[in-house]
Short mmCIF file of C-alpha atoms and ligand atoms in Angstrom, two decimals:
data_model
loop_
_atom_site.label_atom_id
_atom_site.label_comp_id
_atom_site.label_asym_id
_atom_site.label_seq_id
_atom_site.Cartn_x
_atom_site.Cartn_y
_atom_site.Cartn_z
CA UNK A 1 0.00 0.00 0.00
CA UNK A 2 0.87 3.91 -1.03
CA UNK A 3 1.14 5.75 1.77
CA UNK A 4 0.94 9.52 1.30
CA UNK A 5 1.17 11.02 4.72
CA UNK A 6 3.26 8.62 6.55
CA UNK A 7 6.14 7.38 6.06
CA UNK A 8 7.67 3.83 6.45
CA UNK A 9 10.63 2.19 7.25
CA UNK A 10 12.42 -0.73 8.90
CA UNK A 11 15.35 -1.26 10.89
CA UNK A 12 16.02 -5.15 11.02
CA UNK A 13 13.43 -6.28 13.57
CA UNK A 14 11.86 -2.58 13.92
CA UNK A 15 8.87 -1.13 12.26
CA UNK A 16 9.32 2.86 12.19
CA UNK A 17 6.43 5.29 11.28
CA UNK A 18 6.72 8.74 10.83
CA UNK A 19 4.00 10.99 10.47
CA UNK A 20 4.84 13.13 7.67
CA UNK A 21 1.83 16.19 6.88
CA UNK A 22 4.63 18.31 7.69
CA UNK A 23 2.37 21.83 6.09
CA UNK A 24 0.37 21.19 8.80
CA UNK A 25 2.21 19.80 11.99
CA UNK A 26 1.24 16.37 11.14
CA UNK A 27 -2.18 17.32 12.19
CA UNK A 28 -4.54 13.89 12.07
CA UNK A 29 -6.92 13.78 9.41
CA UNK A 30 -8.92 10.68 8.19
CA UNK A 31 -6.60 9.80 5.13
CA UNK A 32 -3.34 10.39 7.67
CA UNK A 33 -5.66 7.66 10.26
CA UNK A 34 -6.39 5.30 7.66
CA UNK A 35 -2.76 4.52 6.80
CA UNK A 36 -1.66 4.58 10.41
CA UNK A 37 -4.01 2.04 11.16
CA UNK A 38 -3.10 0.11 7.96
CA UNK A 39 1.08 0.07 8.71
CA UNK A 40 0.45 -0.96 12.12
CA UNK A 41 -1.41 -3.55 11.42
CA UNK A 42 1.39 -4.44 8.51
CA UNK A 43 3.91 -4.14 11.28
CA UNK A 44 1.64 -6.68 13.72
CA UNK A 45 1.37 -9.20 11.02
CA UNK A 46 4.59 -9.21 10.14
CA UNK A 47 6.82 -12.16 11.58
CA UNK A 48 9.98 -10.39 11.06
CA UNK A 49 8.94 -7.48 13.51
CA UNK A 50 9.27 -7.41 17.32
CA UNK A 51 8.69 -3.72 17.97
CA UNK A 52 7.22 -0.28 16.26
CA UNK A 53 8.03 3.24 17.22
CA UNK A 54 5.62 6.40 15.71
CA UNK A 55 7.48 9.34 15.44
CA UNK A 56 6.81 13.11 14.04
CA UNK A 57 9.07 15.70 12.95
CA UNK A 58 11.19 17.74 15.17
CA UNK A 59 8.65 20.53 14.88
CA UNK A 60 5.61 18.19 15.31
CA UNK A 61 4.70 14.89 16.66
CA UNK A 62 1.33 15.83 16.01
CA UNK A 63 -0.87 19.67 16.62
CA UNK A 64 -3.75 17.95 17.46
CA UNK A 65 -6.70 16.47 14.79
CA UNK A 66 -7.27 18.06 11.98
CA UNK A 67 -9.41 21.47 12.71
CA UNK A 68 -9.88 21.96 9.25
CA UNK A 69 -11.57 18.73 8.99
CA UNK A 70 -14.18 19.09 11.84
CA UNK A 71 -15.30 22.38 11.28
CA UNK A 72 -17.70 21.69 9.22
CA UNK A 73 -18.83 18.56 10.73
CA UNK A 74 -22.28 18.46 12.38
CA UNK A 75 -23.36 16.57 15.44
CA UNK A 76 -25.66 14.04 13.13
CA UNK A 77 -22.82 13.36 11.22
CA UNK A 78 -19.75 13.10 14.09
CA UNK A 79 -22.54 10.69 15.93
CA UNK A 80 -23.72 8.75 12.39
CA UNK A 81 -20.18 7.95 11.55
CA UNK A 82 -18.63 7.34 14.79
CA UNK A 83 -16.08 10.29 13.71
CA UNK A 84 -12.80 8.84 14.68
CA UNK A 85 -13.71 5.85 16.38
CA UNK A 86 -11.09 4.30 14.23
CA UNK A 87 -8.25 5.77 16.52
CA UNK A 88 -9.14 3.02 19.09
CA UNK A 89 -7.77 0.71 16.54
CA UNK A 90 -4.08 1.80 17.46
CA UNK A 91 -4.47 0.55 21.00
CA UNK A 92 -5.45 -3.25 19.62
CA UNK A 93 -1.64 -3.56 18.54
CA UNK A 94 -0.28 -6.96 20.20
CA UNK A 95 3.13 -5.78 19.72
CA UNK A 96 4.72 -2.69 21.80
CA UNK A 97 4.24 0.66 20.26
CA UNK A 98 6.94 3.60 21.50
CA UNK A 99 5.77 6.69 20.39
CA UNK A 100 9.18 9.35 20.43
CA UNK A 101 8.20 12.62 20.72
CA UNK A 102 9.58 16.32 19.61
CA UNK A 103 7.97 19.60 19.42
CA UNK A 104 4.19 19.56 19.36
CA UNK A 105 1.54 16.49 20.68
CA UNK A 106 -1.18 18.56 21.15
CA UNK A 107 -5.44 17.15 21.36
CA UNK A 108 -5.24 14.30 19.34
CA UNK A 109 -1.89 14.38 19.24
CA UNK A 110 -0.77 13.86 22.97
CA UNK A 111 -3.55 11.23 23.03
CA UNK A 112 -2.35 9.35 20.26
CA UNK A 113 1.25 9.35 22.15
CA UNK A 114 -0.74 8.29 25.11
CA UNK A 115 -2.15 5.44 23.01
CA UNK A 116 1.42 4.04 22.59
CA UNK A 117 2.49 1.79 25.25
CA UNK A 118 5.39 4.45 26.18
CA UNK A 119 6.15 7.85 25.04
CA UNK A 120 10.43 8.51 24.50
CA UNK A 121 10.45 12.40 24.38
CA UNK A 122 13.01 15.35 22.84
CA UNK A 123 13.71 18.35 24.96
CA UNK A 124 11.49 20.27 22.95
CA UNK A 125 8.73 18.29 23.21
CA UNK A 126 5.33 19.98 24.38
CA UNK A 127 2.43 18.11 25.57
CA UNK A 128 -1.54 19.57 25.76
CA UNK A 129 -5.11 19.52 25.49
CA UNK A 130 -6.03 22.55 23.94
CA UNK A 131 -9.62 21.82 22.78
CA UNK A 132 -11.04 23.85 25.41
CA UNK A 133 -10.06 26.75 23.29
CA UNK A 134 -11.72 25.48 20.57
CA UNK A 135 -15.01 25.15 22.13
CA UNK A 136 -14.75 21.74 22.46
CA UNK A 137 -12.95 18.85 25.01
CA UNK A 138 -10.85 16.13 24.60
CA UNK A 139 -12.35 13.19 22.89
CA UNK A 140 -10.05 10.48 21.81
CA UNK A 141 -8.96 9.34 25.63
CA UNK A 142 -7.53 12.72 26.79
CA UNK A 143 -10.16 13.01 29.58
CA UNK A 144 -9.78 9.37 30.61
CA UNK A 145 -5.54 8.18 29.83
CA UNK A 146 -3.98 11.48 31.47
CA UNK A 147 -6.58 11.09 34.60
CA UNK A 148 -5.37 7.52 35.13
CA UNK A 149 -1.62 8.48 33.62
CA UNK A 150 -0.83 11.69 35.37
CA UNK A 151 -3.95 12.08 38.08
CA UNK A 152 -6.67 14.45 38.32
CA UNK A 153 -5.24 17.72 39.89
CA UNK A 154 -2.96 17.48 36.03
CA UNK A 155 -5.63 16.11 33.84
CA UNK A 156 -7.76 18.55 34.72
CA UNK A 157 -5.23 21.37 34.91
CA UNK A 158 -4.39 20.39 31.14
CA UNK A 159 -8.06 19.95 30.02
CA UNK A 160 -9.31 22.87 31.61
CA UNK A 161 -6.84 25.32 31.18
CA UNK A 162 -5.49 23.94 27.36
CA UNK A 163 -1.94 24.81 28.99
CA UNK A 164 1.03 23.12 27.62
CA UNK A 165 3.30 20.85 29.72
CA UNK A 166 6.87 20.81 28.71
CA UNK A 167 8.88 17.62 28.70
CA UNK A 168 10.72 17.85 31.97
CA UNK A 169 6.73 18.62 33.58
CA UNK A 170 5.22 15.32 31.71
CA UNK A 171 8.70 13.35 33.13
CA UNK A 172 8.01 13.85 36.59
CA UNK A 173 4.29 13.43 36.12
CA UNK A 174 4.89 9.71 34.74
CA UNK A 175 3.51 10.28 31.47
CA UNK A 176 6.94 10.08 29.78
CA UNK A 177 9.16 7.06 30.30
CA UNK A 178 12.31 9.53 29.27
CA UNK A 179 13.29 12.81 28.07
CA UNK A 180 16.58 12.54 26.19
CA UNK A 181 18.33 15.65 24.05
CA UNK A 182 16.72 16.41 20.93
CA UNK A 183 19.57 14.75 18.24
CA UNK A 184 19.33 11.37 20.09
CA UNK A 185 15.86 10.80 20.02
CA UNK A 186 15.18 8.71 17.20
CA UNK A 187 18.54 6.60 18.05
CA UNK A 188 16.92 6.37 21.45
CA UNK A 189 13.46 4.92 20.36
CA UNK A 190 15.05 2.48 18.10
CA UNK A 191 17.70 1.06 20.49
CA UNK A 192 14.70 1.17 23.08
CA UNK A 193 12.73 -0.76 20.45
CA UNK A 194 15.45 -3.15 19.09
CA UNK A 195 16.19 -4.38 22.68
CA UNK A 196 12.64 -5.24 23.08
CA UNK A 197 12.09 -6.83 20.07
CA UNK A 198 15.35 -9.07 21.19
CA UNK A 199 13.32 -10.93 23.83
CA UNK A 200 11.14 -13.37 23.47
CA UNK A 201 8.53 -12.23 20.92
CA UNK A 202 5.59 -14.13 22.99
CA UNK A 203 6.54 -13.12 26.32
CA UNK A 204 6.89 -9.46 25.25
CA UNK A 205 3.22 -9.82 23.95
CA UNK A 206 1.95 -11.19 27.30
CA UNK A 207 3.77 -8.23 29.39
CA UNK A 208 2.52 -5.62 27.06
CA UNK A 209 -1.48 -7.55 27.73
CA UNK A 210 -0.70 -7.66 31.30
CA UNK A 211 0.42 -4.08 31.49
CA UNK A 212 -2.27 -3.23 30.01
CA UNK A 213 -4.99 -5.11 32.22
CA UNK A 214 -3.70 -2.96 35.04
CA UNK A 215 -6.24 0.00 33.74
CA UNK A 216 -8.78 -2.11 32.67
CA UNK A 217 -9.43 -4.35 36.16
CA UNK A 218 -8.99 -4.38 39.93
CA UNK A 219 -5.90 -5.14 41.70
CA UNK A 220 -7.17 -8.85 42.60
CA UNK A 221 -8.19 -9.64 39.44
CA UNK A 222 -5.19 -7.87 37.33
CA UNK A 223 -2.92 -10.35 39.70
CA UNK A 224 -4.32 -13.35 38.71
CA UNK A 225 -4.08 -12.45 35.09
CA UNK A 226 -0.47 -11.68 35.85
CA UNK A 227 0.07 -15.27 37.44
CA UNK A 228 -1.56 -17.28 35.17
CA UNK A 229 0.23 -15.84 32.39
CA UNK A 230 3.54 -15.89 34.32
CA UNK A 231 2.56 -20.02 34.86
CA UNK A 232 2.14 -20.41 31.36
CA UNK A 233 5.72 -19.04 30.54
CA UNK A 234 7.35 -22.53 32.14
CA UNK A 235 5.67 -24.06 29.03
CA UNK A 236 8.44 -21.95 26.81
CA UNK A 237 11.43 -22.73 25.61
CA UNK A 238 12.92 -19.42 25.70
CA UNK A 239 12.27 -19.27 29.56
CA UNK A 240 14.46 -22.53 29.90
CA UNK A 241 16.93 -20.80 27.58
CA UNK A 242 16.73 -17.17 29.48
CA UNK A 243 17.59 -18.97 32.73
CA UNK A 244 20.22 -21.40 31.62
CA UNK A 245 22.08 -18.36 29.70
CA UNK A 246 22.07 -16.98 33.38
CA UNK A 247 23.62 -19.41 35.15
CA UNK A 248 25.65 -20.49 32.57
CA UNK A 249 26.83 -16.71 32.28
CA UNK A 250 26.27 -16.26 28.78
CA UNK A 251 23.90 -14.21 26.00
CA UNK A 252 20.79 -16.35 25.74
CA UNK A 253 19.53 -16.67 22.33
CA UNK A 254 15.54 -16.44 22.25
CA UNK A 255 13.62 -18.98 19.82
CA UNK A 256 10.45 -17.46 19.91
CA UNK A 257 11.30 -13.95 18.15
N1 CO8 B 301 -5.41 21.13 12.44
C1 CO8 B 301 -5.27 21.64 11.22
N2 CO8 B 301 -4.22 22.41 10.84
C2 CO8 B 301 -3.30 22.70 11.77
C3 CO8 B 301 -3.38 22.21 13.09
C4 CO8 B 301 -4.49 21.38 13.41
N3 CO8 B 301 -4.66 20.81 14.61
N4 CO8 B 301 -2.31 22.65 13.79
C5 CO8 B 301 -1.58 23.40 12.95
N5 CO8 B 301 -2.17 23.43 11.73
C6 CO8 B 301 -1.72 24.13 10.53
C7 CO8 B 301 -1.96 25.61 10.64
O1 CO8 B 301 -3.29 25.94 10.30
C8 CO8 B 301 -0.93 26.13 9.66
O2 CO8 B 301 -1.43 25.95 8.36
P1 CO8 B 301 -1.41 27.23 7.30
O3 CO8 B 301 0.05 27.47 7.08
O4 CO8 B 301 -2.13 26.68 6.10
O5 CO8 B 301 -2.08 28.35 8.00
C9 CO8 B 301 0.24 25.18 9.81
O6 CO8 B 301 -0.31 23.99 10.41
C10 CO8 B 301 1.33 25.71 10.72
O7 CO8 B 301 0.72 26.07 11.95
P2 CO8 B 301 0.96 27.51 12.65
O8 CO8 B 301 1.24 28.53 11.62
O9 CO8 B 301 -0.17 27.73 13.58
O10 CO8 B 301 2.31 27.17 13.44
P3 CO8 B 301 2.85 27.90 14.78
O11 CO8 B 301 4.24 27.42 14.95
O12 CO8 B 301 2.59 29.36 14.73
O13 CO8 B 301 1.92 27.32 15.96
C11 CO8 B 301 0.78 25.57 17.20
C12 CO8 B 301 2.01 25.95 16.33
C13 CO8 B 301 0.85 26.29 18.54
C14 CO8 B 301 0.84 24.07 17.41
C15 CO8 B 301 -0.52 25.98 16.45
O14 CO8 B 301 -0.46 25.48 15.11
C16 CO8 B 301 -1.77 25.44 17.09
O15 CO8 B 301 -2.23 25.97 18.09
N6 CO8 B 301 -2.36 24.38 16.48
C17 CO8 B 301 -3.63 23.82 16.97
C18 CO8 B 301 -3.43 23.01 18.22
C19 CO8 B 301 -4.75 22.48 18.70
O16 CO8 B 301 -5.64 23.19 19.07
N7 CO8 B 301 -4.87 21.12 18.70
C20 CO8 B 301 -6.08 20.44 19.13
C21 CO8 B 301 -6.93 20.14 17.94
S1 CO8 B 301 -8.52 19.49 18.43
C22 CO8 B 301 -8.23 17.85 18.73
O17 CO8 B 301 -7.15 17.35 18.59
C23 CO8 B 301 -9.44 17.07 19.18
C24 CO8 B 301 -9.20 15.59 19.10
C25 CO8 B 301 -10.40 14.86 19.57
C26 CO8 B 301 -11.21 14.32 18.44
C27 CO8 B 301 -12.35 13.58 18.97
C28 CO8 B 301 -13.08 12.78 17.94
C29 CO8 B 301 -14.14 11.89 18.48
#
């Protein structure tokens, strides 16, 4: 498949998207959607990947949705179509997304970051829900991921106010994994990516799931999920093969990748 406003690349086992609507800060239109949804899913097919990291530009991971776009629209027809519904689709990824961002994730953009299973971000990067100024709120998990992600008295700071949060701010309020300098960001998502996509392939999968669960069930139940999984790795061969490389001091080499 053509893709016109992404672009796609791979390094070995890694899968790299970049958003590329760069005359209008990658903002995140239907056709720019559509052929997200379609290289992830590529990427999640695709035996020979392990990881996949979304990236922007330096100036823009992404300035939000696309204003131009909506508008126009009308409640009938945001309701009728279930206008962008689709973005849930990025979140049904079995394999782990790292979204590295610089400059810009704005609205849609921050919660498409937030979508990823962790955000890598540049100095420069700038976080924000600014659809209060637009006359409208959040509504593709901004509300919902940065109360859970960052807590309430920041959620609703960010929602309410449409302030931006600078990189060092979304560090310390746990809803960026790391801040690294601008020029090593994209190294710094693809190392981050290659080492994952060096372990075992299934047992990746079940950490991201069980990661996951954590915001989706209580404490009791989210535990059990985590042991039965964790049970069901002593069926692998690559656990026999982690733990032998241990104690036999050496570099294990994972089957399952
Ligand atoms: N949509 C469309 N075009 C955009 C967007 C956007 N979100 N952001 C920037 N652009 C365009 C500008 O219109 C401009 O185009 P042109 O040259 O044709 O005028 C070009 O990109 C460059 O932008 P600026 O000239 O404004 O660049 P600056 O460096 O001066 O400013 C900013 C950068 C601060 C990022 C500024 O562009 C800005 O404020 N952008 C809008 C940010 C915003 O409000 N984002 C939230 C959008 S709403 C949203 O995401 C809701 C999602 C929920 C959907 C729910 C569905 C169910």
């Amino acid at each position: 498949m053509a893709f016109e406003n992404i672009l796609v690349e791979t390094f070995d086992a890694v899968g790299l998207i970049r958003l590329n609507r760069p005359q209008a800060l990658n903002a995140l239109n239907a056709a720019l959607l559509g052929e997200l949804n379609a290289a992830l899913e590529q990427f999640d097919a695709d035996e020979r990947i392990g990881a996949i990291v979304i990236t922007g530009s330096e100036k823009a991971f992404a300035a939000g949705a696309d204003i131009k776009e909506m508008q126009a629209l009308d409640f009938v027809g945001a309701y009728r179509s279930d206008f962008l519904g689709e973005w849930e689709k990025i979140t049904r990824a079995r394999k782990p997304v790292i979204a590295a961002v610089a400059g810009y994730a704005l609205g849609g953009g921050c919660e498409l970051a937030m979508m990823c299973d962790f955000i890598i971000a540049a100095k420069t990067a700038k976080f924000g829900q600014p659809e209060i100024t637009l006359g409208i709120m959040p509504g593709m998990g901004g509300t919902q991921r940065l109360a859970r992600f960052i807590g309430k008295a920041k959620a609703m700071d960010l929602c309410l106010t449409g302030r931006m949060m600078d990189a060092d701010e979304a560090e310390r309020s746990g809803l960026v994994a790391r801040v690294v300098p601008s020029e090593d960001l994209l190294d710094e998502a693809l190392r981050a990516a290659a080492r994952i996509a060096s372990f075992s392939r299934p047992v990746v999968m079940m950490a991201k799931e069980t990661v996951n669960r954590a915001y989706e069930t209580t404490l009791g139940e989210g535990l059990r999920f985590e042991r039965r999984l964790f049970h069901s790795m002593f069926a692998l061969e690559d656990q026999k093969e982690g733990m032998s490389a241990f104690v036999e001091k050496r570099t294990p080499a994972f089957k399952n990748r």
